[in-house]
Structures are given as structure tokens and as C-alpha cells.
CSV table of C-alpha atoms (C1' of nucleotides) in Angstrom, one decimal:
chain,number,residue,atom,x,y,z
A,1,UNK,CA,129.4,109.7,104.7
A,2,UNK,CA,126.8,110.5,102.0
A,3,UNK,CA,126.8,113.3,99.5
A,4,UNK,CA,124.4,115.0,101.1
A,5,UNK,CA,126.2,115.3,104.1
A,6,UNK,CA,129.0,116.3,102.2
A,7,UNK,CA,127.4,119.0,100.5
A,8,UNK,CA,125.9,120.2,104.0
A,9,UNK,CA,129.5,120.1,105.3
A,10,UNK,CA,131.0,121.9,102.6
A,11,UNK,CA,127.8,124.6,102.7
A,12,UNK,CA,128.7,124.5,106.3
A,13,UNK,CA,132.3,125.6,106.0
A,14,UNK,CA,131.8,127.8,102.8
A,15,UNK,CA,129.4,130.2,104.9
A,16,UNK,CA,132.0,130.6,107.8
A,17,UNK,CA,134.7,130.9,105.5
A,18,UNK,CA,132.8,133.8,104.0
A,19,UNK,CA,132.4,136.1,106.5
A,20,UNK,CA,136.6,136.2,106.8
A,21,UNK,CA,136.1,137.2,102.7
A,22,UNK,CA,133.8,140.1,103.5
A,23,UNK,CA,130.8,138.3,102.5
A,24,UNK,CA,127.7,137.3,104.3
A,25,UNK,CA,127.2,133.9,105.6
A,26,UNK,CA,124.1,133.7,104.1
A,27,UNK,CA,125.7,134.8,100.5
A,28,UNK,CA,128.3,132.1,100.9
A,29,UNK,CA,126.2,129.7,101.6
A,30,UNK,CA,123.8,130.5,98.6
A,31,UNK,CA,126.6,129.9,96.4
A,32,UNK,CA,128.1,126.9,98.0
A,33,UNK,CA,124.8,125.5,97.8
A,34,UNK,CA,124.9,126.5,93.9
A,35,UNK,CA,128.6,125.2,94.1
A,36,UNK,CA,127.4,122.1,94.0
A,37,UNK,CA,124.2,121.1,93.0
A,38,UNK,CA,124.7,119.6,89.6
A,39,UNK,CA,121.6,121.5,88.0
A,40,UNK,CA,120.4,124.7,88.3
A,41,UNK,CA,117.9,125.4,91.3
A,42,UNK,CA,114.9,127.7,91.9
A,43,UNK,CA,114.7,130.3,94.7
A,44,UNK,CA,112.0,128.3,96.2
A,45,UNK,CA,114.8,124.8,96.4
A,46,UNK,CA,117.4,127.7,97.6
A,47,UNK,CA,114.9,128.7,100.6
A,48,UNK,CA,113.6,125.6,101.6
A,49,UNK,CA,117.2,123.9,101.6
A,50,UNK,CA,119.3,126.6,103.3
A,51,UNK,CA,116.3,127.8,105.4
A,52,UNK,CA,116.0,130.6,104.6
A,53,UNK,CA,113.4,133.5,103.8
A,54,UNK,CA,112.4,134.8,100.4
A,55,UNK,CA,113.5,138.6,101.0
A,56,UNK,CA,117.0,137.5,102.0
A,57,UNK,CA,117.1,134.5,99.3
A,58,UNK,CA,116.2,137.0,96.9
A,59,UNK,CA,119.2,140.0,98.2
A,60,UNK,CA,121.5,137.4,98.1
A,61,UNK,CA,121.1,135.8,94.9
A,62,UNK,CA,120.9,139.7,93.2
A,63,UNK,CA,124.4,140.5,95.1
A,64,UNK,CA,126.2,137.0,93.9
A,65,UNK,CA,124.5,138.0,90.0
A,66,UNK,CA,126.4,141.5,90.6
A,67,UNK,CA,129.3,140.0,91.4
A,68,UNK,CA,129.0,137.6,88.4
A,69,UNK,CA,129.0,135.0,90.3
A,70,UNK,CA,125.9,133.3,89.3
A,71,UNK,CA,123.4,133.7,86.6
A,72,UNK,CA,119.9,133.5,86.2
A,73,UNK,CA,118.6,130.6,83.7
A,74,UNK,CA,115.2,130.2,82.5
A,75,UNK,CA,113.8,127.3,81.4
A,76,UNK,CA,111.5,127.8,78.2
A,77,UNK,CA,108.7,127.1,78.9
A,78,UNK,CA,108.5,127.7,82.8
A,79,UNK,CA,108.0,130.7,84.7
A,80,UNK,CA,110.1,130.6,87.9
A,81,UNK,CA,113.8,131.3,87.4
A,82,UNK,CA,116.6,129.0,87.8
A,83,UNK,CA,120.1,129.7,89.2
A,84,UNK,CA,123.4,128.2,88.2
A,85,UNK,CA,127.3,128.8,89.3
A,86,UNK,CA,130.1,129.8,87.2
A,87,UNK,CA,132.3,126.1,88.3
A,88,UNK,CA,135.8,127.5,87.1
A,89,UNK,CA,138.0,128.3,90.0
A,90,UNK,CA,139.7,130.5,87.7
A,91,UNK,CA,137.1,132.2,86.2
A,92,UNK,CA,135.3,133.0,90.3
A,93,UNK,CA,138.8,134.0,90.9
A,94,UNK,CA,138.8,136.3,88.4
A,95,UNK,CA,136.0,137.3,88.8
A,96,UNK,CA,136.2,137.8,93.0
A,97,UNK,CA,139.6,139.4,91.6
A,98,UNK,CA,137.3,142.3,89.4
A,99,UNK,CA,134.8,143.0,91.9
A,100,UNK,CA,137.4,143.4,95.2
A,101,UNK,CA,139.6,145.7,93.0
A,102,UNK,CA,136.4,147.5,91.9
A,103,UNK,CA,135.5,147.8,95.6
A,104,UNK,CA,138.9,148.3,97.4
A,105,UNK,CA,141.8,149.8,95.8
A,106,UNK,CA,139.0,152.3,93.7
A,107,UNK,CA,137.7,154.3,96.8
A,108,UNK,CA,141.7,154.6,97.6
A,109,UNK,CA,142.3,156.2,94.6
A,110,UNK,CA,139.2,158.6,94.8
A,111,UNK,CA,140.4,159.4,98.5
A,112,UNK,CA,144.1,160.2,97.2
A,113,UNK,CA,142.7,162.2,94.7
A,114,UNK,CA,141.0,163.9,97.8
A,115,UNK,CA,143.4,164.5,100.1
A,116,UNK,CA,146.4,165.4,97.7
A,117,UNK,CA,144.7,168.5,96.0
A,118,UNK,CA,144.4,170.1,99.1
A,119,UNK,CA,147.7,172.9,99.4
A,120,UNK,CA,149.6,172.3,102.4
A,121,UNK,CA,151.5,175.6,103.8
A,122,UNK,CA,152.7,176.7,106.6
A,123,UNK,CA,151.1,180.2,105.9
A,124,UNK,CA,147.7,179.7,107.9
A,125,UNK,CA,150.0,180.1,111.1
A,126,UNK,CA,148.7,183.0,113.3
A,127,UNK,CA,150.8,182.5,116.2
A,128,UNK,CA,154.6,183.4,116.3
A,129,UNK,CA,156.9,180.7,116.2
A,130,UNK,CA,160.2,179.6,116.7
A,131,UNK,CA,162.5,178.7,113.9
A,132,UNK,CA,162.5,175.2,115.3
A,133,UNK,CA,158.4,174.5,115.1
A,134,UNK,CA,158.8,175.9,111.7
A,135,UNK,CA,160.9,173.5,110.8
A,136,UNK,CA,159.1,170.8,112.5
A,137,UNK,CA,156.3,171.9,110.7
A,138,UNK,CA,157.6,171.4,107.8
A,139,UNK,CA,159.1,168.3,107.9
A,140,UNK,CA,155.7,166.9,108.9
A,141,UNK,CA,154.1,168.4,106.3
A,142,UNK,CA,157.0,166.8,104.0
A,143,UNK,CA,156.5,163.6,105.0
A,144,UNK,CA,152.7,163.4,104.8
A,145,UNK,CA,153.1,164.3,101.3
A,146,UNK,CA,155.7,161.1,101.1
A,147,UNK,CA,153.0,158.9,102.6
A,148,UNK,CA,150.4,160.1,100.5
A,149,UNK,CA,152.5,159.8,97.6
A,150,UNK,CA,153.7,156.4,98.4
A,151,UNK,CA,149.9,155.0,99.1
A,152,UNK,CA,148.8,156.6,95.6
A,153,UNK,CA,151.9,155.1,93.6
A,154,UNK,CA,151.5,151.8,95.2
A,155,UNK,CA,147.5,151.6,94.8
A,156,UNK,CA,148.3,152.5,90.9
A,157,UNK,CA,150.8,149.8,91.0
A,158,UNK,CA,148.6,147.5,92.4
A,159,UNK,CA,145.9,148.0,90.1
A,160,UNK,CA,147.6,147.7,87.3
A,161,UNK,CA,149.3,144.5,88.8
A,162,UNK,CA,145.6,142.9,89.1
A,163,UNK,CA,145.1,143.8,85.3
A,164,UNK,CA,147.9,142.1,84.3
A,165,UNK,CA,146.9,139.3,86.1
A,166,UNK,CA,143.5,138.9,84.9
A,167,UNK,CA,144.2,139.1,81.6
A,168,UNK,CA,147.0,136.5,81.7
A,169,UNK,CA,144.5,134.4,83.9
A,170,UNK,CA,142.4,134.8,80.6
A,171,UNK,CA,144.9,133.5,78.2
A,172,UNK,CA,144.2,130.2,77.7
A,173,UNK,CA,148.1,129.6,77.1
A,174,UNK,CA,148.6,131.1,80.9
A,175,UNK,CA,146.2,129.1,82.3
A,176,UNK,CA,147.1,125.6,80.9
A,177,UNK,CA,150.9,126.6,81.8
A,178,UNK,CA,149.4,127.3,85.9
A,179,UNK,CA,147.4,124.0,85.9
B,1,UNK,CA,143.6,173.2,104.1
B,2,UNK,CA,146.1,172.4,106.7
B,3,UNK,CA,148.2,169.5,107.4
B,4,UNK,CA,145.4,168.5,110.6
B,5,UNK,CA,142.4,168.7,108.1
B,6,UNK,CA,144.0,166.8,106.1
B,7,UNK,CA,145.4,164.0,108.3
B,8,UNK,CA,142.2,163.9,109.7
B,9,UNK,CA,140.5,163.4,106.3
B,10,UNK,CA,143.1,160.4,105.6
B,11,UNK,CA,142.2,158.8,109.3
B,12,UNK,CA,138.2,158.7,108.2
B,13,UNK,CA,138.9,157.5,104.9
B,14,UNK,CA,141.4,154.7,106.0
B,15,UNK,CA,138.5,153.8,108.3
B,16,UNK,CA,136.1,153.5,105.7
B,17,UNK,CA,138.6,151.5,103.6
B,18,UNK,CA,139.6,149.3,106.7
B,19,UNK,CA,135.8,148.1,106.9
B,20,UNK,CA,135.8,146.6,103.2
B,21,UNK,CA,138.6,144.9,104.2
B,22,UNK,CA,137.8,143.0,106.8
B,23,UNK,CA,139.5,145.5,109.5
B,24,UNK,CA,137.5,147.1,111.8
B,25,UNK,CA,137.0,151.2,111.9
B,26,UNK,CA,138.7,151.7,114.7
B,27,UNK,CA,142.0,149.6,114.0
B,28,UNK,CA,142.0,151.1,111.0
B,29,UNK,CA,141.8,154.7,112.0
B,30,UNK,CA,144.6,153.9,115.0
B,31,UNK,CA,146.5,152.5,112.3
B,32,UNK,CA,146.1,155.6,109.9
B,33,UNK,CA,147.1,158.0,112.5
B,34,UNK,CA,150.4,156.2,113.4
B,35,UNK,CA,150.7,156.3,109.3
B,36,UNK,CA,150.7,160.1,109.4
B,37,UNK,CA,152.5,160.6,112.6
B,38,UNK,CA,156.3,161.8,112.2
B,39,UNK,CA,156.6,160.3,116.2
B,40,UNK,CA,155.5,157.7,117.9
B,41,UNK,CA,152.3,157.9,120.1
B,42,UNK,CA,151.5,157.3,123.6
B,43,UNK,CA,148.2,155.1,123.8
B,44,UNK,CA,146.8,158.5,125.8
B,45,UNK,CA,147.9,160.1,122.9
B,46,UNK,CA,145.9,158.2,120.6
B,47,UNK,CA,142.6,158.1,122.8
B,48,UNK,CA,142.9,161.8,122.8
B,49,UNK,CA,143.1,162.2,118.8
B,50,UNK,CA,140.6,159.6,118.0
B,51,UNK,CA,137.9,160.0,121.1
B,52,UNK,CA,138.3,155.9,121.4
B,53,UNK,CA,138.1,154.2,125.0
B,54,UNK,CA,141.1,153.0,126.9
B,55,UNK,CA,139.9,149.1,126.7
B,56,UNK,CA,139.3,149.9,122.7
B,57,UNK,CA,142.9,151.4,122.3
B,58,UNK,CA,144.3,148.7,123.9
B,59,UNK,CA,142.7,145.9,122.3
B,60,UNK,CA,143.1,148.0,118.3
B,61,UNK,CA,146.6,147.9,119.5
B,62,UNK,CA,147.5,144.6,120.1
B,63,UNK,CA,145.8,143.5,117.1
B,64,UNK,CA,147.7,146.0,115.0
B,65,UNK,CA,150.8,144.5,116.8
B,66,UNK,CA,149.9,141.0,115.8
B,67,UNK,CA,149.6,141.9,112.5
B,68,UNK,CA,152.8,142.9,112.8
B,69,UNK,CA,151.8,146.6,111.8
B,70,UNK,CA,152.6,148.6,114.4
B,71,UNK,CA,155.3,148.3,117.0
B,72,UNK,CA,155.9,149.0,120.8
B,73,UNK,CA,158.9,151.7,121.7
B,74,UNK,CA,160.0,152.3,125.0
B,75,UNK,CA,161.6,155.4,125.2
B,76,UNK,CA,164.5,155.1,128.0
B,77,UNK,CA,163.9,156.7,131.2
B,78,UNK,CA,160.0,156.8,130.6
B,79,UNK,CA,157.2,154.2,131.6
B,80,UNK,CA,154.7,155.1,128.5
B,81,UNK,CA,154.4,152.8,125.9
B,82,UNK,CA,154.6,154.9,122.7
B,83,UNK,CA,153.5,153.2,119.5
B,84,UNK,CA,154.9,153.4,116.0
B,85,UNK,CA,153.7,152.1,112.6
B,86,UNK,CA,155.9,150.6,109.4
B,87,UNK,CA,155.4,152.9,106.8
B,88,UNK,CA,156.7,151.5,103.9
B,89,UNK,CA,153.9,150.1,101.9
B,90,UNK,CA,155.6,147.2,100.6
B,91,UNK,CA,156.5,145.7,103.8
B,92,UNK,CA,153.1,146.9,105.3
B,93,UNK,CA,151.9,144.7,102.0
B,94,UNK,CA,153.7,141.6,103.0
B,95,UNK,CA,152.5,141.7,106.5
B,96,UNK,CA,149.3,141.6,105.6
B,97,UNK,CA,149.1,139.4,102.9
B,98,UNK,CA,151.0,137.2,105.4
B,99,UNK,CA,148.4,137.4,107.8
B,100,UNK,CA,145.4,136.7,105.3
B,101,UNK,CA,146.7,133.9,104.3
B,102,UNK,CA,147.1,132.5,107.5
B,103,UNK,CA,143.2,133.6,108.3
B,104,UNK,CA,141.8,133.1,104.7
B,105,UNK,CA,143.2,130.3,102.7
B,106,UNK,CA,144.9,127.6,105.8
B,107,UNK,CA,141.1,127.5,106.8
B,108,UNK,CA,140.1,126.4,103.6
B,109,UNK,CA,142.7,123.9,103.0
B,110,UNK,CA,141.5,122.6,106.7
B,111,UNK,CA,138.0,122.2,105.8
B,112,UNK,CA,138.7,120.8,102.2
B,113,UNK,CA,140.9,118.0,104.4
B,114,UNK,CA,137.3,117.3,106.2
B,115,UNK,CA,135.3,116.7,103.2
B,116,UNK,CA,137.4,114.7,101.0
B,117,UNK,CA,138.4,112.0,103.6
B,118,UNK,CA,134.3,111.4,103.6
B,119,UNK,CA,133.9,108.1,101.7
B,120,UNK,CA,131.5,109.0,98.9
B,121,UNK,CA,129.7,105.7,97.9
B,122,UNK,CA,126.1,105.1,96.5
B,123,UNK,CA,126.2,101.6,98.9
B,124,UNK,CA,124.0,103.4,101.7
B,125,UNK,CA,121.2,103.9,99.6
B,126,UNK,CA,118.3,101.8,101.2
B,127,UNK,CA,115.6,102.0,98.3
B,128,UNK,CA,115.5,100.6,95.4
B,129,UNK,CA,116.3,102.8,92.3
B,130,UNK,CA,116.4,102.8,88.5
B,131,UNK,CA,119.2,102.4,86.8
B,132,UNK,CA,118.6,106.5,85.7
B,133,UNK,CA,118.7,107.6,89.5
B,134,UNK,CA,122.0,105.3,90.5
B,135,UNK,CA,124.0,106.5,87.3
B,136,UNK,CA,121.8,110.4,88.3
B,137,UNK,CA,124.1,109.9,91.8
B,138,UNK,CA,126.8,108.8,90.4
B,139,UNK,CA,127.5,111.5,88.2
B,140,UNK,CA,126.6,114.0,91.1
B,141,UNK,CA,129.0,111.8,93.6
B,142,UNK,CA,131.5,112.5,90.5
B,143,UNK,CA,131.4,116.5,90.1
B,144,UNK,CA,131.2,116.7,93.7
B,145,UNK,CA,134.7,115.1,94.2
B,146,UNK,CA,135.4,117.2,91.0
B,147,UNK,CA,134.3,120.6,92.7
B,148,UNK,CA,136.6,119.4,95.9
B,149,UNK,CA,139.2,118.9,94.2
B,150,UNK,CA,139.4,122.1,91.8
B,151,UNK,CA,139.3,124.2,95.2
B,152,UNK,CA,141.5,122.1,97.4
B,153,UNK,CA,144.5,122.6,94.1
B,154,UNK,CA,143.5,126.0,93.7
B,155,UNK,CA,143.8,126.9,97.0
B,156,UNK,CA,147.3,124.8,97.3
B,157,UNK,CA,148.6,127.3,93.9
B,158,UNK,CA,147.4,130.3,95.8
B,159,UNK,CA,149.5,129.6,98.7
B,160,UNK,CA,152.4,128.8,96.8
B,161,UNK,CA,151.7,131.9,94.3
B,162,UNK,CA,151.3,134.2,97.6
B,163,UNK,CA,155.0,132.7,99.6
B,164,UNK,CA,156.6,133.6,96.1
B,165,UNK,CA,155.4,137.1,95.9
B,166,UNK,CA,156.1,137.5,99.3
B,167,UNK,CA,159.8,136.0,99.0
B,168,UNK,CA,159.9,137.8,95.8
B,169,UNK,CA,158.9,141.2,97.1
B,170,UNK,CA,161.5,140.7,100.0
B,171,UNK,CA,164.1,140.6,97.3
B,172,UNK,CA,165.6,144.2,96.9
B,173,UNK,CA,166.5,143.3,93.6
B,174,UNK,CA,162.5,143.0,92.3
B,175,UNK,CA,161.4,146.2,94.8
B,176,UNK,CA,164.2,148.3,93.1
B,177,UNK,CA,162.6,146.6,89.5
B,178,UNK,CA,158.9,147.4,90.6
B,179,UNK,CA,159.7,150.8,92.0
C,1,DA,C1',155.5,148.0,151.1
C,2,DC,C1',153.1,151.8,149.1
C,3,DA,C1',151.6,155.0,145.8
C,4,DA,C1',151.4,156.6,141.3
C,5,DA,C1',151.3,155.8,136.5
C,6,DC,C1',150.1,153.1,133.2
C,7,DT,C1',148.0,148.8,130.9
C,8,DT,C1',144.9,145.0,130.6
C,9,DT,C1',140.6,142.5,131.1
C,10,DC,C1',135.8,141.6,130.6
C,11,DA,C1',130.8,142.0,131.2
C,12,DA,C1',127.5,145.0,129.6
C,13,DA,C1',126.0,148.5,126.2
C,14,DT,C1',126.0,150.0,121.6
C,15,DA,C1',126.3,150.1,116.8
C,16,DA,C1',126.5,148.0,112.4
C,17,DG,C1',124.9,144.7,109.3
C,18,DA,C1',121.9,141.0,108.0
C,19,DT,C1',117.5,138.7,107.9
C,20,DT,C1',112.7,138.4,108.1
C,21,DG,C1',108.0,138.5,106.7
C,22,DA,C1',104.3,140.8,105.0
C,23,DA,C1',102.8,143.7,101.5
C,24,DA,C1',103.5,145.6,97.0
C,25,DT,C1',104.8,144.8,92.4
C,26,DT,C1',105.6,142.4,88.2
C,27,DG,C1',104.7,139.2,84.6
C,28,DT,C1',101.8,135.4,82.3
C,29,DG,C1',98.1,132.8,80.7
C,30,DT,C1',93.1,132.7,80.1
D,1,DA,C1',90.6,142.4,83.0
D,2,DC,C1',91.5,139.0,86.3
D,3,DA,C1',93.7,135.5,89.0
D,4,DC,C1',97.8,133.4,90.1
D,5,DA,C1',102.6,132.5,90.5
D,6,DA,C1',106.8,134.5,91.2
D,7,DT,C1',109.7,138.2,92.5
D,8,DT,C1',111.0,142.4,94.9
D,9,DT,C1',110.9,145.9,98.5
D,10,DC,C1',111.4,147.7,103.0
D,11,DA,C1',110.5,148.7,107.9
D,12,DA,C1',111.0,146.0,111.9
D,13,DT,C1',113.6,142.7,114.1
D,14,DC,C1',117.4,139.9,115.2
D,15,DT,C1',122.5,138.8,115.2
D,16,DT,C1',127.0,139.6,115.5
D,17,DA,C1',130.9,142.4,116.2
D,18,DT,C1',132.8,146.3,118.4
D,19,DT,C1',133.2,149.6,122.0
D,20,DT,C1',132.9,151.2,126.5
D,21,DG,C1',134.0,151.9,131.3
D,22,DA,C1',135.0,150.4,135.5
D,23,DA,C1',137.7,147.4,138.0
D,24,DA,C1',141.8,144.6,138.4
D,25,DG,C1',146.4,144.0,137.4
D,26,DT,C1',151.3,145.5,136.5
D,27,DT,C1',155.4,147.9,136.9
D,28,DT,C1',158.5,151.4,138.7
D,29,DG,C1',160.4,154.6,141.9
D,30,DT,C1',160.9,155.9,146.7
DNA sequence: ACAAACTTTCAAATAAGATTGAAATTGTGT
DNA sequence: ACACAATTTCAATCTTATTTGAAAGTTTGT
């Protein structure tokens, strides 16, 4: 099998895997393609080789640059801009690892912060009620609080686990230990 | 605000969450309100709470089951199925780190097994070329292989960093520790 | 064996998200 | 100031994933 081929295969498989990740197939596939071409392309070389159209070339490659993903290169001298990937699995893991925390365990935190100011009590009742549905009552209330509380201090957890592990992915010592 | 508000306000917002990570709204929501739910619910139950279809509930369901997040009771001398969720977040954790494992990295081990049994040689080439372009190829040929090999070892560390944290986290020992 | 209660299936409808393509905008050299 | 190349925007369109709802299937008690 050639390397072109290869590279179609592997552009192929990178797009599908994607869209398990949360990202676009198109996306994927823009940085696959990236992944491994050996120099930098254009956005015209990224549309013509993934067939794709300018608008969406152009979302995609701004959405992998926010996720640092990519960069932008310019050649002196030339007008169009080039695009080149970071090539260190560590570094895109890192990287991936920023961005998902960023996105996902953030907006948890925000809702927590939502949900656990609000006073629970059992004092809004305006019907009479038994000494048992008061009881009931409370226990549920008791044990959404727990809930709550166990989401917030494991989201905490979790984020500080991820900063731990970023910045021991970062020391070089770390990393030449893992590989 | 009362305990419904608020458990309502958790089922949106663990919807919205769900989407970012790769669950849909629905499972997520059915999921949430088992979360919040001191008993287990009948599937009617659910339908009821979240306005969802019968064919949606059952399908959200059986997902949620195969992820090993929810579980079936039968309550003796009743035909119901009432359904109940793990709510202790480490084991929730586990399961689905388990379960995006299987989805999100044994894919990418299978396609990397693909690509690298291809035969990458320059003997196909049909035109004749410079000595520039066949060392050019070679060098691409070369950080191609590179590229496949960085992610098929990374990808072979992250399942064997994932089975430890999971093996770890089952140990009551390091949950006591990280509590 | 039947009816009632409940669950599952699946083709069609819907909703959510991604892509297109044409037009507008930006930046560069003359 | 103009022309040209490149980039960006965005409403319309297309794609994909999810949900619905009605019908079929299952299970249980009589």
C-alpha cells in the first residue's frame, strides 16, 4: 500500500473516530490530514484534498486553532496562510485534556453553584400533612443535598486531579519516566 | 425554591452536560432523575416526569443499563419494572470510564492495527524521480510510520493508565485516601 | 386460552448539528 | 484608489442522530 493510501486510511479512521470524541468529522479529518502531512498546507490544499468547502474549511480550522490544536504559519513573503499540527501526543493530549476540562467539568461547577444556593425547606407546604410525609419529605430533601454535595466534591476533585496531571505531563522528568 | 424546582433544574442541567459528553439529552435527563430519586421508578413513572415517549424510555433505558448505570428492580408480587440508578459517583466514574474505553480507545488500537500492517515502500513509484523527490518520500514514508507509531504507544499507555485507575479506585484503601 | 398490564420494536417524523456556497470583508501591492 | 487574492460570515440546505407512536410481542393471573 502506498503512503497516500495510508494517509487516506488513517484520515479515514481519524474522522469516524471523532465523532465518538465529540468532534466533527470534518474537524477530525482536517487535523488528521494535518497529522500528517510533513509540511504545513494552505486552506486551498486542505479543501481540495478532503473535499471540502471553504466556509466549512475555514470553521474548522478556527475551532482546531481554539483548541490549540494547530497554528497558523505564514510564510514571509507569501500571502495565503499555512497550517501546521502540534505532533506531540503528549502535548494534543494535554492539550485535548485543557479544552474538555474547560468545557465539561466547568459548566458542572457553574450548575452546582446553581442549584445548591437555592434553600430547601419544608415550610412552602400549604397542605396538612402527616408526620410520616414530613418525614419523607425530609429525608428526600436530605439526600438531594448528599447528591449534590457528592457531584460538587467529586467535580472539585476531578479538576484538580487533571491539574495535577497536566502539569506532571509537563515535567520533562514525568514524561521521560512515562515513555 | 423547593426540592421539585430544584430537581428539575439538576435534570435540565445534566441534560445539557450529557450532550458535551457524548450522551444524549434524553439518557442523560432519565439518568438524572433516577440520581435524585430516593425510590426507584416505574418506566410510566419516568415518561410522566420527563414528557418522553414509551419507545424513547425504553430505548434511554437499556442504554443506561448497558452502561451499567442504572439497574432493573422487580419488586415482589408486582409486574412493573421499576428502575434505580448507582449513586455513588466513584463507581458511576468507573462505569463509565469503563465503557469509554471500550468505545473510544479499542477503536483506535483497531484502526492503528490496519495502517501499520500496510507495507510502506517507495518501489511502486512508476516515474522517474530525482534523487531530492525519492529521499522527499522517504522522509515522509519515515514520519508517517513515526506519527503511527507515537499514537498506537500512546493509546497502548492510556489503556493501561485507565485499568490502573480503575483497579486503583476499586481499592477501598485509595477511595478512603482520595475522600 | 384469554385478557390485561406492561415492554419492545421499528419505520417515519423531528430536531440538532454540520456543511455549503455565495456574498461581504479584509489585507496587500501597484 | 483600485484590483486581486485570500479569508470570513451566514442563511439556506443537507446529514445524522434522536424521538415518536402505533403495532407487535411478552408475561402473568384467572
Amino acid at each position: 500500500m502506498k503512503l497516500d493510501e495510508a494517509k487516506e486510511k488513517f484520515i479515514q479512521a481519524w474522522g469516524v473516530l471523532g465523532t465518538s470524541w465529540g468532534i466533527s468529522r470534518t474537524m477530525a479529518q482536517v487535523h488528521a490530514l494535518l497529522l500528517v502531512s510533513s509540511q504545513p498546507l494552505s486552506a486551498q490544499e486542505i479543501i481540495d484534498t478532503l473535499s471540502i468547502s471553504q466556509g466549512s474549511a475555514n470553521m474548522n480550522l478556527r475551532a482546531l486553532i481554539d483548541w490549540q490544536l494547530i497554528e497558523k504559519i505564514v510564510k514571509i513573503g507569501e500571502r495565503k496562510e499555512y497550517f501546521s499540527a502540534e505532533k506531540d501526543m503528549w502535548e494534543i493530549t494535554r492539550r485535548v485534556m485543557r479544552e474538555r476540562r474547560k468545557r465539561e467539568l466547568e459548566p458542572i461547577l457553574k450548575m452546582l453553584e446553581d442549584v445548591k444556593t437555592i434553600e430547601l425547606s419544608e415550610k412552602d407546604k400549604k397542605e396538612i400533612e402527616t408526620k410520616e410525609e414530613i418525614e419523607q419529605k425530609n429525608k428526600e430533601i436530605k439526600e438531594f443535598k448528599e447528591m449534590m454535595q457528592q457531584i460538587d466534591s467529586f467535580a472539585n476533585r476531578a479538576e484538580k486531579a487533571l491539574d495535577v496531571m497536566i502539569k506532571a505531563s509537563e515535567s520533562k522528568i514525568v514524561e521521560r519516566f512515562l515513555k
